Coordinates of C-alpha atoms and ligand atoms in Angstrom, one line a residue:
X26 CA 32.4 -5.5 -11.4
X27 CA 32.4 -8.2 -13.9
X28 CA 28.9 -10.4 -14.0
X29 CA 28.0 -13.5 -15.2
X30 CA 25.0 -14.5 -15.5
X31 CA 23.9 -18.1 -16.7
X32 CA 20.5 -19.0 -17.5
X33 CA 18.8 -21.6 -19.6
X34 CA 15.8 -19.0 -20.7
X35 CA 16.4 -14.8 -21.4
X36 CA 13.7 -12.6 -22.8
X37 CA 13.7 -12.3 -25.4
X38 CA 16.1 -14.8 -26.7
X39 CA 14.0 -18.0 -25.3
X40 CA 11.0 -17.2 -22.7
X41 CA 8.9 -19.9 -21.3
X42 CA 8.1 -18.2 -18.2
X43 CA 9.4 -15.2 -14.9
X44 CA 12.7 -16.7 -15.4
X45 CA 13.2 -15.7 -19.0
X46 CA 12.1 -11.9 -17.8
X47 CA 14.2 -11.6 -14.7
X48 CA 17.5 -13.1 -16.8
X49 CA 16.3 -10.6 -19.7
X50 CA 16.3 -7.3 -17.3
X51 CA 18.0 -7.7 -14.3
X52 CA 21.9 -7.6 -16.2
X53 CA 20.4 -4.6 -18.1
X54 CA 19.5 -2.3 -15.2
X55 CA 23.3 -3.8 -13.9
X56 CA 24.8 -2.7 -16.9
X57 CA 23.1 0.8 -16.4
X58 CA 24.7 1.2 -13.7
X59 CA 28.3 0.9 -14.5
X60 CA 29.0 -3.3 -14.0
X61 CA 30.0 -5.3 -17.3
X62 CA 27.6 -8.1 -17.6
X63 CA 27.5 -11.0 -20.1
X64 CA 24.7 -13.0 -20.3
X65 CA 25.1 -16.9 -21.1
X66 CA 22.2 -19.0 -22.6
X67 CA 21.9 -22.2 -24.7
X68 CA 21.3 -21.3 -28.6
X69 CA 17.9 -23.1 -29.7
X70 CA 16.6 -22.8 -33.0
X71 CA 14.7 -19.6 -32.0
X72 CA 13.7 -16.5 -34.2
X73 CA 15.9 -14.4 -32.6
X74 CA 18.7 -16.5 -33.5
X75 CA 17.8 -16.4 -36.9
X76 CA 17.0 -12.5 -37.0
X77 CA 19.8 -11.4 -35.5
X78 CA 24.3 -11.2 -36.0
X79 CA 26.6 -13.6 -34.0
X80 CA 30.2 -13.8 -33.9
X81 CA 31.9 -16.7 -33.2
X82 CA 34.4 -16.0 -30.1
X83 CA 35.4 -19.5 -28.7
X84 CA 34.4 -23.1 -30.2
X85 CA 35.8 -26.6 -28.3
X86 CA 34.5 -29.7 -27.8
X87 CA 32.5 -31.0 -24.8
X88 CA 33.2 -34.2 -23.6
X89 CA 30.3 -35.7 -21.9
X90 CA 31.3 -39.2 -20.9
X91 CA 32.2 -41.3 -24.5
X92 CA 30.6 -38.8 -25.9
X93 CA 32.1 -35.9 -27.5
X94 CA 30.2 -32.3 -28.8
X95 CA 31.6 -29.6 -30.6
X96 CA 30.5 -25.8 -29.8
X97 CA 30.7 -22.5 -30.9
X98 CA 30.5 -19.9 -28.5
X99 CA 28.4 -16.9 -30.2
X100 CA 28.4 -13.2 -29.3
X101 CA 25.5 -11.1 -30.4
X102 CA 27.0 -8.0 -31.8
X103 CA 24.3 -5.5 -32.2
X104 CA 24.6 -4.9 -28.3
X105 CA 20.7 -3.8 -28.8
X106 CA 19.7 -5.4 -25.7
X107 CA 21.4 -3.8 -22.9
X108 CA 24.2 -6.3 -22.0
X109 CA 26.3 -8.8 -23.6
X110 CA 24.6 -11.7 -24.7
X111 CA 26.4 -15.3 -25.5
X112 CA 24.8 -18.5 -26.6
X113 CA 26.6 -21.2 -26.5
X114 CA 26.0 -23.7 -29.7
X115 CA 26.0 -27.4 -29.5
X116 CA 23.7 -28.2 -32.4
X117 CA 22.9 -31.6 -31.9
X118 CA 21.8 -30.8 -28.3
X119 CA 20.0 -27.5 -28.7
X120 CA 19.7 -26.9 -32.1
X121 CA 15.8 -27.3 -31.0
X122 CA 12.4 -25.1 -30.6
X123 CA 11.3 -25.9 -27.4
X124 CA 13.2 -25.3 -24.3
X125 CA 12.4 -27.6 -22.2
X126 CA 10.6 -31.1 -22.2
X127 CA 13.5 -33.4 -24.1
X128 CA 14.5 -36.8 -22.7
X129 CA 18.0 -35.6 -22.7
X130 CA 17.8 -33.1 -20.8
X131 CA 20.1 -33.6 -18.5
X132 CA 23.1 -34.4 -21.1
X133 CA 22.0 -30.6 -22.7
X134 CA 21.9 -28.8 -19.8
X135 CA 25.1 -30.8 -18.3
X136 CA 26.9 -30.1 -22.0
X137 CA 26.1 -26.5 -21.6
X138 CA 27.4 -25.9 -18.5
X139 CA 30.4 -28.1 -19.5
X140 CA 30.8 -25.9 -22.6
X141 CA 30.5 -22.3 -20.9
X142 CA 32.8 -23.2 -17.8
X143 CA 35.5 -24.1 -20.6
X144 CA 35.1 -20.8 -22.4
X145 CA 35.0 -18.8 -19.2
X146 CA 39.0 -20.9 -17.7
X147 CA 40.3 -20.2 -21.2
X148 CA 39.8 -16.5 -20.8
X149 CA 42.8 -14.2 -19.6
X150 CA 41.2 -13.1 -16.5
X151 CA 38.3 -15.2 -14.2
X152 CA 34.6 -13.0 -13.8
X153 CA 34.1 -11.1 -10.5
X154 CA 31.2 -13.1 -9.8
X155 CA 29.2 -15.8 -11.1
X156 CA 25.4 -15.8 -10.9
X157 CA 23.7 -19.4 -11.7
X158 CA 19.6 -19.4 -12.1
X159 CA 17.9 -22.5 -11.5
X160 CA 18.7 -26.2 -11.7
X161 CA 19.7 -26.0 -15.1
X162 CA 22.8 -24.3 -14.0
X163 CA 22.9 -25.5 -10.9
X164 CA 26.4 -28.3 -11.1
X165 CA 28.1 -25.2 -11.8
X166 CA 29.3 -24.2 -8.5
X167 CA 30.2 -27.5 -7.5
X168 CA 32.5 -27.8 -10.8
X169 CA 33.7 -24.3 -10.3
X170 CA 35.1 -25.9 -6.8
X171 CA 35.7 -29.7 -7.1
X172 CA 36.7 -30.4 -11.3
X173 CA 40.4 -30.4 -11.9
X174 CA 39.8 -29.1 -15.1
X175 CA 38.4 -25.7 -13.7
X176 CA 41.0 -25.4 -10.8
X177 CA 41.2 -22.0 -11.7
X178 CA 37.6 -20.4 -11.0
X179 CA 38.2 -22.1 -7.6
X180 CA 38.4 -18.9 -5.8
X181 CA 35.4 -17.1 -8.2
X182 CA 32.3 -16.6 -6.0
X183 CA 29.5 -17.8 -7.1
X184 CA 25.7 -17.4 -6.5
X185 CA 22.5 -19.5 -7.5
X186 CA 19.2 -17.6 -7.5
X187 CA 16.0 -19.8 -6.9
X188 CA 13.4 -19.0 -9.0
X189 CA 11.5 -22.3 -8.8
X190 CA 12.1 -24.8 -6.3
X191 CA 10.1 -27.5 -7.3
X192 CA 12.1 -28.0 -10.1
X193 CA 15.3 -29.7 -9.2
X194 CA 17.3 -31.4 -12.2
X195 CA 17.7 -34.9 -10.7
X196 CA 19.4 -37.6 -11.9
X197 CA 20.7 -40.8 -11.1
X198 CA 24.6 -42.0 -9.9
X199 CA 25.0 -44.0 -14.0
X200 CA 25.4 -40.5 -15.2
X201 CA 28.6 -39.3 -12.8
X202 CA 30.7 -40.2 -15.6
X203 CA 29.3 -37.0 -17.4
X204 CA 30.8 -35.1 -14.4
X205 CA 34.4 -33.9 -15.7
X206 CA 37.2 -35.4 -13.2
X207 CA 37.4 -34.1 -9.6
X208 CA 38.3 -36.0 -6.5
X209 CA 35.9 -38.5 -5.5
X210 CA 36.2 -37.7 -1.7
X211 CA 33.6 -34.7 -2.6
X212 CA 31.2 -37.1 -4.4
X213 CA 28.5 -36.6 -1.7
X214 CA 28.2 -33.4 -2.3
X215 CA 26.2 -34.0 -5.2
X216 CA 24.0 -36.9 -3.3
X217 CA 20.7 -35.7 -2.6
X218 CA 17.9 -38.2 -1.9
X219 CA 19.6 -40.7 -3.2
X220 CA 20.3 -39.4 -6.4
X221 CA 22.6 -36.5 -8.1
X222 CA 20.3 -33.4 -7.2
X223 CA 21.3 -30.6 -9.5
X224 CA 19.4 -27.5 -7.4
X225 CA 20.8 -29.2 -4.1
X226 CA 24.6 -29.3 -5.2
X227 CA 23.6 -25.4 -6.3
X228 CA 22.7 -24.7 -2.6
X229 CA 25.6 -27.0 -1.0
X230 CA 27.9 -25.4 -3.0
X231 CA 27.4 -21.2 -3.9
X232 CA 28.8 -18.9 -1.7
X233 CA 25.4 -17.3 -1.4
X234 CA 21.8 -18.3 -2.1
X235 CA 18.9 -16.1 -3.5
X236 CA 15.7 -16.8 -3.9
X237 CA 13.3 -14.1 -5.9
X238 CA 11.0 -13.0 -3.5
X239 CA 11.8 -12.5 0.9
X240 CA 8.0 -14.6 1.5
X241 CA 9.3 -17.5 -1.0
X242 CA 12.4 -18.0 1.2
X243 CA 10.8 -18.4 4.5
X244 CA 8.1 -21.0 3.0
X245 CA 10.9 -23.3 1.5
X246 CA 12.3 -23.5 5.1
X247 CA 8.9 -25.9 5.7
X248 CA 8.0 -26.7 2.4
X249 CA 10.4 -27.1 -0.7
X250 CA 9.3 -30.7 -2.4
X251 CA 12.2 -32.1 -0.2
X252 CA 14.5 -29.3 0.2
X253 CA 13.4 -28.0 3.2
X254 CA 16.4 -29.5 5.8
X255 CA 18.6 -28.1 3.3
X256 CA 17.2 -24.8 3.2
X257 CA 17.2 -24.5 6.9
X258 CA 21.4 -25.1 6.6
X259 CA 21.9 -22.7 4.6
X260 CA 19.6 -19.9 5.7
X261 CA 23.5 -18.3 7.1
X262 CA 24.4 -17.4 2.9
X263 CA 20.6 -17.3 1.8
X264 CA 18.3 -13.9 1.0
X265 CA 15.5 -13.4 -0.5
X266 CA 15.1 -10.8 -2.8
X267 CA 11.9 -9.4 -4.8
X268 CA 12.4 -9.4 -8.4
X269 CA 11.1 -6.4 -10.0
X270 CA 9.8 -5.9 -13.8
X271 CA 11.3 -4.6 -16.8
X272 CA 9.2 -0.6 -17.2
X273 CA 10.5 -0.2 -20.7
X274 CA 9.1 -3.5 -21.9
X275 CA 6.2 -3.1 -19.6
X276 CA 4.9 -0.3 -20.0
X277 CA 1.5 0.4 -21.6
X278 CA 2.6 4.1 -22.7
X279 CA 4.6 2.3 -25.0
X280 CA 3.6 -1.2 -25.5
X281 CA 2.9 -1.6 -29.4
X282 CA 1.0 -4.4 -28.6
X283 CA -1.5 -2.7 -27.1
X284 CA -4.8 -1.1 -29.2
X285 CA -4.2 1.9 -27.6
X286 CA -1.6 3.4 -25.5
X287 CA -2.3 5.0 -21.8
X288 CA -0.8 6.2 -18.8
X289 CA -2.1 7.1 -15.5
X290 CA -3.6 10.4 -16.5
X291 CA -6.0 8.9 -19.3
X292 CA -6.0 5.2 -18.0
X293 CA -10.2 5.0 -17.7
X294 CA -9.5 5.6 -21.6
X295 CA -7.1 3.7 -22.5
X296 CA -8.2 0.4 -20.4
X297 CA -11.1 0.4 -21.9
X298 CA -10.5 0.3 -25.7
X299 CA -8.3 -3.0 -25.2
X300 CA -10.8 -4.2 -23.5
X301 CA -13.2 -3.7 -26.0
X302 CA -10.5 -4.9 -28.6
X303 CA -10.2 -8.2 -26.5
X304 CA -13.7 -8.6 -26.6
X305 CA -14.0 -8.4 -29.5
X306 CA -11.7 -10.3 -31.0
X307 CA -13.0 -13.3 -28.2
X308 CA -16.8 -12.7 -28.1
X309 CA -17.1 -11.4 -24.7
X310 CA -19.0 -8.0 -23.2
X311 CA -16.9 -4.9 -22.8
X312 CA -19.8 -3.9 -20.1
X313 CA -19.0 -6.2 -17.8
X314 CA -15.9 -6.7 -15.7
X315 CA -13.6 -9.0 -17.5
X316 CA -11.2 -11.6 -15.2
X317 CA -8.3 -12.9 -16.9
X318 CA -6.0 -15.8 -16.1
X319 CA -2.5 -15.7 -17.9
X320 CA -0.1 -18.3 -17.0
X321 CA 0.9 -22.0 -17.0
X322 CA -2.1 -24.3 -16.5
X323 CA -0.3 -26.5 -13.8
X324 CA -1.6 -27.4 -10.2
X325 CA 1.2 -25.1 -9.1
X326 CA -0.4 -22.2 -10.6
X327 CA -3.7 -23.5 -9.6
X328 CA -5.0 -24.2 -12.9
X329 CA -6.6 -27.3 -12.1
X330 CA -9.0 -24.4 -10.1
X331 CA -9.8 -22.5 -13.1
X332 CA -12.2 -25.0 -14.9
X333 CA -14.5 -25.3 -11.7
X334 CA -14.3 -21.9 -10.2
X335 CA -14.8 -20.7 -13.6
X336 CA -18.3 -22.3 -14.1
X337 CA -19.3 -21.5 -10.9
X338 CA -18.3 -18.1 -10.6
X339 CA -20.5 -17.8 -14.3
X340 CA -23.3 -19.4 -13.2
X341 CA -23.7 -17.9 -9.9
X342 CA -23.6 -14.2 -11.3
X343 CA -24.0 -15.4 -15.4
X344 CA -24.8 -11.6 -16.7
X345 CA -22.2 -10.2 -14.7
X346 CA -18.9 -11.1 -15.7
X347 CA -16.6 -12.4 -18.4
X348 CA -13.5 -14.6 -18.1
X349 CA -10.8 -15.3 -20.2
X350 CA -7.9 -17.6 -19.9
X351 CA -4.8 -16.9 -21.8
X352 CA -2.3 -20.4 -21.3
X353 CA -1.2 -23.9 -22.0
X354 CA 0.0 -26.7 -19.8
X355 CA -1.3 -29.7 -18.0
X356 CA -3.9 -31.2 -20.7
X357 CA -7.0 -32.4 -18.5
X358 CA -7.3 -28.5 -17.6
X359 CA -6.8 -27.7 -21.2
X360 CA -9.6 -29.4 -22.8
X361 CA -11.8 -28.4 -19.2
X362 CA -11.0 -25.0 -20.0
X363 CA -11.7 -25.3 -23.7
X364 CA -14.8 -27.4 -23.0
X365 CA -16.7 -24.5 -20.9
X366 CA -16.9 -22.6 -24.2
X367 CA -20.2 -24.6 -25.2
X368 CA -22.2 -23.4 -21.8
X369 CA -21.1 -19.9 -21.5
X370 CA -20.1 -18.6 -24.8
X371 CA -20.5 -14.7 -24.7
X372 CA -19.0 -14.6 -21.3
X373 CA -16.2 -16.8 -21.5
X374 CA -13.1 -17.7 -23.5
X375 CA -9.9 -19.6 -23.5
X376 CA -6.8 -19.1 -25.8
X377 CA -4.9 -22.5 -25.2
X378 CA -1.4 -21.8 -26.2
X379 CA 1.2 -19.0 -25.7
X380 CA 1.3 -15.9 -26.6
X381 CA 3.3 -13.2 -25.7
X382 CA 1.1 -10.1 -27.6
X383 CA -2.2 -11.5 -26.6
X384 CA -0.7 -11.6 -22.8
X385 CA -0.1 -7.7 -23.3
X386 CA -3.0 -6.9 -24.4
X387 CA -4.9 -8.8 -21.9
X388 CA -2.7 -7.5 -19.0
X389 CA -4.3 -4.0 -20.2
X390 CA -7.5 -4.9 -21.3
X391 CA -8.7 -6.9 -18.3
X392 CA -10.0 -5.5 -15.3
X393 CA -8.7 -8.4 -13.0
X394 CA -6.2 -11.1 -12.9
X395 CA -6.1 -14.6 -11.0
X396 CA -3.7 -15.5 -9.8
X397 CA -5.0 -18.7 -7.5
X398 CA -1.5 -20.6 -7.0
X399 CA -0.4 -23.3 -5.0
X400 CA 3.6 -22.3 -5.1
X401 CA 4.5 -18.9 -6.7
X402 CA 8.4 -18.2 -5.5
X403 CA 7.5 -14.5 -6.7
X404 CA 5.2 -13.8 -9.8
X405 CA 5.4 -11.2 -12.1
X406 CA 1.8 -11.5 -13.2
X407 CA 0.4 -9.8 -10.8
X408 CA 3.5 -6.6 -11.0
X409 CA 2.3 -6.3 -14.6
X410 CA -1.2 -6.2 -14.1
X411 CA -0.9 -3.5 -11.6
X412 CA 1.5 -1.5 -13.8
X413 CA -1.4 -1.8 -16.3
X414 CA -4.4 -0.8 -13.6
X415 CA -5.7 -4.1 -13.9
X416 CA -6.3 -5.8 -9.8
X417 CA -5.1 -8.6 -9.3
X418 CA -6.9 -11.3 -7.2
X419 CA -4.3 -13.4 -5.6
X420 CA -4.1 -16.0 -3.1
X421 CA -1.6 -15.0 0.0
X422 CA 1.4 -17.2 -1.1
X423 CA 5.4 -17.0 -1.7
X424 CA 6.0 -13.2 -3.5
X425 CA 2.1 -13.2 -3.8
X426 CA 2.5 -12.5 -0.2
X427 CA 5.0 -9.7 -0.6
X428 CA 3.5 -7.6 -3.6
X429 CA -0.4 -7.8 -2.8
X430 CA -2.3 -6.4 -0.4
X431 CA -6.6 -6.7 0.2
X432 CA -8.2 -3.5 -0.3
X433 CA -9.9 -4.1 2.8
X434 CA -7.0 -3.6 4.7
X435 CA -6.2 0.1 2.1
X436 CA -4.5 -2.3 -0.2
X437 CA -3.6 -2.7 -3.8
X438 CA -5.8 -6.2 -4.7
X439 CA -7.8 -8.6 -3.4
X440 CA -6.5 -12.0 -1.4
X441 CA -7.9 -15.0 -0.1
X442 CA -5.8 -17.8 1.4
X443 CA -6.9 -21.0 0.7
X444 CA -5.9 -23.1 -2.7
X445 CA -10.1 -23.8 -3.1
X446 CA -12.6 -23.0 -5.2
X447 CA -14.8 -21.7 -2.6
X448 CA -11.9 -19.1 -2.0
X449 CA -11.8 -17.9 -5.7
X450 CA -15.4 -17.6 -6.1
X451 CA -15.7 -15.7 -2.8
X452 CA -13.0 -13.0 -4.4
X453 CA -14.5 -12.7 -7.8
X454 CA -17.8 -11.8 -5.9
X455 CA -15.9 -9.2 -4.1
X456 CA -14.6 -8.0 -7.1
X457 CA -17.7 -7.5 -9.0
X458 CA -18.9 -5.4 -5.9
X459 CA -15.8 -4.2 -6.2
X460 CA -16.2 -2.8 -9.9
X461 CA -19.6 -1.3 -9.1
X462 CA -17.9 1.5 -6.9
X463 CA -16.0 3.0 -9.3
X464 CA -14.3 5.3 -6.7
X465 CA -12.7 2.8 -4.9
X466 CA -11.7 1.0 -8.3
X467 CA -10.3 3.6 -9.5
X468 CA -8.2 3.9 -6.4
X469 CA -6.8 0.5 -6.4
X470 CA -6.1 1.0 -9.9
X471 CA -4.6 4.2 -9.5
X472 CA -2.6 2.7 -6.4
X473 CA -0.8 0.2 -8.7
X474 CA 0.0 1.8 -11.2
X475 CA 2.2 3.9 -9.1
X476 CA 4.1 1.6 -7.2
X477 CA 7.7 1.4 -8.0
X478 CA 8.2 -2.3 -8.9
X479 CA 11.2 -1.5 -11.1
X480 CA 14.6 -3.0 -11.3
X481 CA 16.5 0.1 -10.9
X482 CA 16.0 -0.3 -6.8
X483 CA 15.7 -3.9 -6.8
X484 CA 19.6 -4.6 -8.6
X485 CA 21.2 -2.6 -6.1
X486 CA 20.3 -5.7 -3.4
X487 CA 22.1 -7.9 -6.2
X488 CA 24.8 -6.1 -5.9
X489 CA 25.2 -5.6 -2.7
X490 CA 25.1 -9.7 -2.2
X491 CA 28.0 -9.9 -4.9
X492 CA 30.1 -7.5 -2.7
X493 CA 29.7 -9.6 0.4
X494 CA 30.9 -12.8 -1.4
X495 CA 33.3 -11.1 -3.3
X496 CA 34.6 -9.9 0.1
X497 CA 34.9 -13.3 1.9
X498 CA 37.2 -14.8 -0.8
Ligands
ADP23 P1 6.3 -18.6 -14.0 O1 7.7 -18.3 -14.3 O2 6.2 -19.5 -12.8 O3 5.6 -19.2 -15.2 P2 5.8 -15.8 -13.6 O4 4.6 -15.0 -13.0 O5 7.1 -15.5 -12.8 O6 5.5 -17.3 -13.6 O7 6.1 -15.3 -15.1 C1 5.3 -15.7 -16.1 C2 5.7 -15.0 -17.4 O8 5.3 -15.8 -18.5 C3 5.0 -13.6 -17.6 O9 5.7 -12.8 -18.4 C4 3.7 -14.1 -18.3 O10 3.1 -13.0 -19.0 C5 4.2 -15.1 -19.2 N1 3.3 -16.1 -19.7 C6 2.9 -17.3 -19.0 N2 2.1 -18.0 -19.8 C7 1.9 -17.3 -20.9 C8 1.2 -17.6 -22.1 N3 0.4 -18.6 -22.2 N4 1.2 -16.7 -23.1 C9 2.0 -15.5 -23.0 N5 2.7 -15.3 -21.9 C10 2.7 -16.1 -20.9

């Protein structure tokens, strides 16, 4: 089978979060087993652009209303990463550090879909299947059906995977002009709320609809930041599937960024020399249990929890624990976080920023990891802490929901359900009991680091949802 897959982020081309490590593994465990796979992202002025070969196999121009962009289409030759890899060049758009966060936006991520649907219709023969992720690719289906210009990929399935709702690519009705010709009799399929609704056209339009965890897809049927009523239509082409993790990147036998490497027989070891590494190097104690938040500090995530719960939790049980928070984001919780440094130096830290190393390192150095979010469509935080033996402490939410289970019921972490303070405090509590019965510990640890959250089983499910689209053309 022959799979597409288009993505604005791919580990470890351009990562800002899951979606750059699902885009970055998933066609590589496809490829393993026997499916060509090409991989198409936008080229930003990364370092892995600079560090590694490119041919040039297409260049056009993309004409975006009055305006027009030229592009090269560039194929990585060293093959090093498992599956094809393209990025698609439009330097005046992309030729840019950060991802995301540009008040053009929507012309860049319009112009690269614009540019890779007029590579793929000038090839000989159309993919098998084309797999969108997120609203940054999310016209694509509607073009592939509607736009005169790609008559020819009318009959191509296509599929958009949801790996964050909340995030929609909205614009407004001026900009249809940037929309190559089709007939304007199907110009409501791109009206959402009032407004051209990139992820709602995605999920009008694919023949099927993922999203990346079972849980995720049953909340967005009540809550999905005004999604829902769509959702509900098209629960008849929609599954949920759980993403797995990437075991030859994570895996702390391996990991070079770690200060020493471990498995499950020597794990006690192992654990504990990056923890005393991260203490170190952040001025924490390596007797204590150390809680760890790595992530994006948004309301989502429940960052805007961390600054509170944090102070409390420290100056309810001050000698007993350390904390350290590993992210950026939201800059009220940023300086919060940074300004708790004062009162409880010695037990807590905070790296503002992003880093992928440190988040290695802390993933095995840590004994626990928050997780306190508000939305999480899967998580992958809480996969890699397990594979690492460090519990995570999650609230019951989206793939949360699917991957974690309390101890108390034999389980692999520790839950709460509420969005509160009062329900982190209560499981860092339980956790520091928790850490005194080193038995039991090391039985949760034990218990996930063996569970099998790897792609190999999970990209069969993929595949299998191809196979029914491709059957019903
Ligand atoms: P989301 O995609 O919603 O941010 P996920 O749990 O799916 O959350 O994936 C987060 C990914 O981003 C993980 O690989 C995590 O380690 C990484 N990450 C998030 N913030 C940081 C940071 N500040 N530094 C390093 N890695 C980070």
């Amino acid at each position: 089978m022959e799979i597409f897959h288009i993505s604005a982020e791919c580990y470890p081309i351009a990562k800002v979060g899951g979606l750059a490590d699902v885009v970055g593994a998933l066609p590589k465990y496809q490829s393993n087993a026997g499916h060509r796979v090409r991989v198409v992202v936008p080229c930003y002025d990364t370092k892995f652009r600079k560090e590694n070969e490119f041919e040039c196999v297409h260049w056009g121009h993309v004409k975006l209303g009055n305006f027009n962009f030229p592009f090269n289409v560039l194929k990585e030759t060293t093959d090093r990463l498992g599956f094809e890899l393209y990025q698609i060049e439009i330097p005046e758009l992309f030729d840019r550090k950060d991802v995301y966060g540009h008040q053009d936006d929507i012309e860049r991520f319009l112009s690269f879909q614009i540019a890779t649907l007029d590579w793929i219709i000038g090839r000989n023969e159309m993919p098998d299947v084309i797999n969108c992720h997120d609203h940054h690719t999310g016209l694509i289906p509607f073009m592939m059906l509607y736009c005169h210009k790609y008559n020819r990929l009318q009959y191509t399935p296509s599929m958009i995977t949801i790996h964050n709702g909340l995030y929609q690519g909205q614009f407004s009705f001026d900009k249809l002009y940037y929309v190559p010709e089709f007939d304007l009799s199907h110009v409501n399929v791109l009206e959402w709320g009032n407004c051209i609704n990139s992820l709602a056209v995605a999920i009008k339009c694919a023949w099927a609809v993922t999203t990346v965890s079972p849980n995720y897809l049953n909340e967005i049927n009540f809550s999905a930041n005004g999604l829902e009523a769509l959702f509900n239509m098209v629960r008849y082409k929609s599954k949920g599937i759980l993403n797995g993790i990437d075991i030859e990147v994570w895996d702390p036998a391996t990991d070079t960024a770690l200060e020493k490497n471990y498995s499950i027989k020597n794990y006690e070891v192992g654990k504990q020399e990056n923890k005393e590494k991260l203490c170190k190097l952040f001025n924490l104690d390596p007797t204590k249990p150390l809680f760890s938040f790595i992530g994006r500090l948004l309301e989502e995530k429940g960052g805007d929890l961390l600054p509170h719960a944090s102070a409390v939790a420290l100056s309810e049980n001050y000698q007993k624990l350390n904390i350290l928070i590993l992210g950026s984001g939201n800059s009220m919780i940023e300086s919060q976080l940074s300004s708790l440094l004062q009162d409880y130096k010695g037990n807590y830290n905070a790296f503002i920023g992003y880093n992928e190393e440190l988040a290695h390192l802390i993933y095995a150095g840590a004994d626990f990891l928050l997780m306190p979010s508000r939305v999480e469509p899967c998580g992958l935080n809480q996969m890699y802490s397990m594979r690492y033996g460090t519990i995570p402490i999650v609230r019951r939410t989206g793939g949360l929901k699917d991957t974690v289970i309390d101890f108390g019921d034999g389980g692999n972490g520790i839950c709460h359900d509420q969005a509160t303070v009062g329900d982190v405090c209560y499981s860092i509590q339980r956790a520091i009991k928790l850490y005194d019965d080193k038995k039991q510990l090391n039985k949760i640890r034990k218990m996930g680091m063996n569970t099998d959250h790897s792609w190999e089983r999970v990209c069969q499910e993929y595949i299998e949802m191809y196979k029914q689209i491709i059957d019903k053309r």
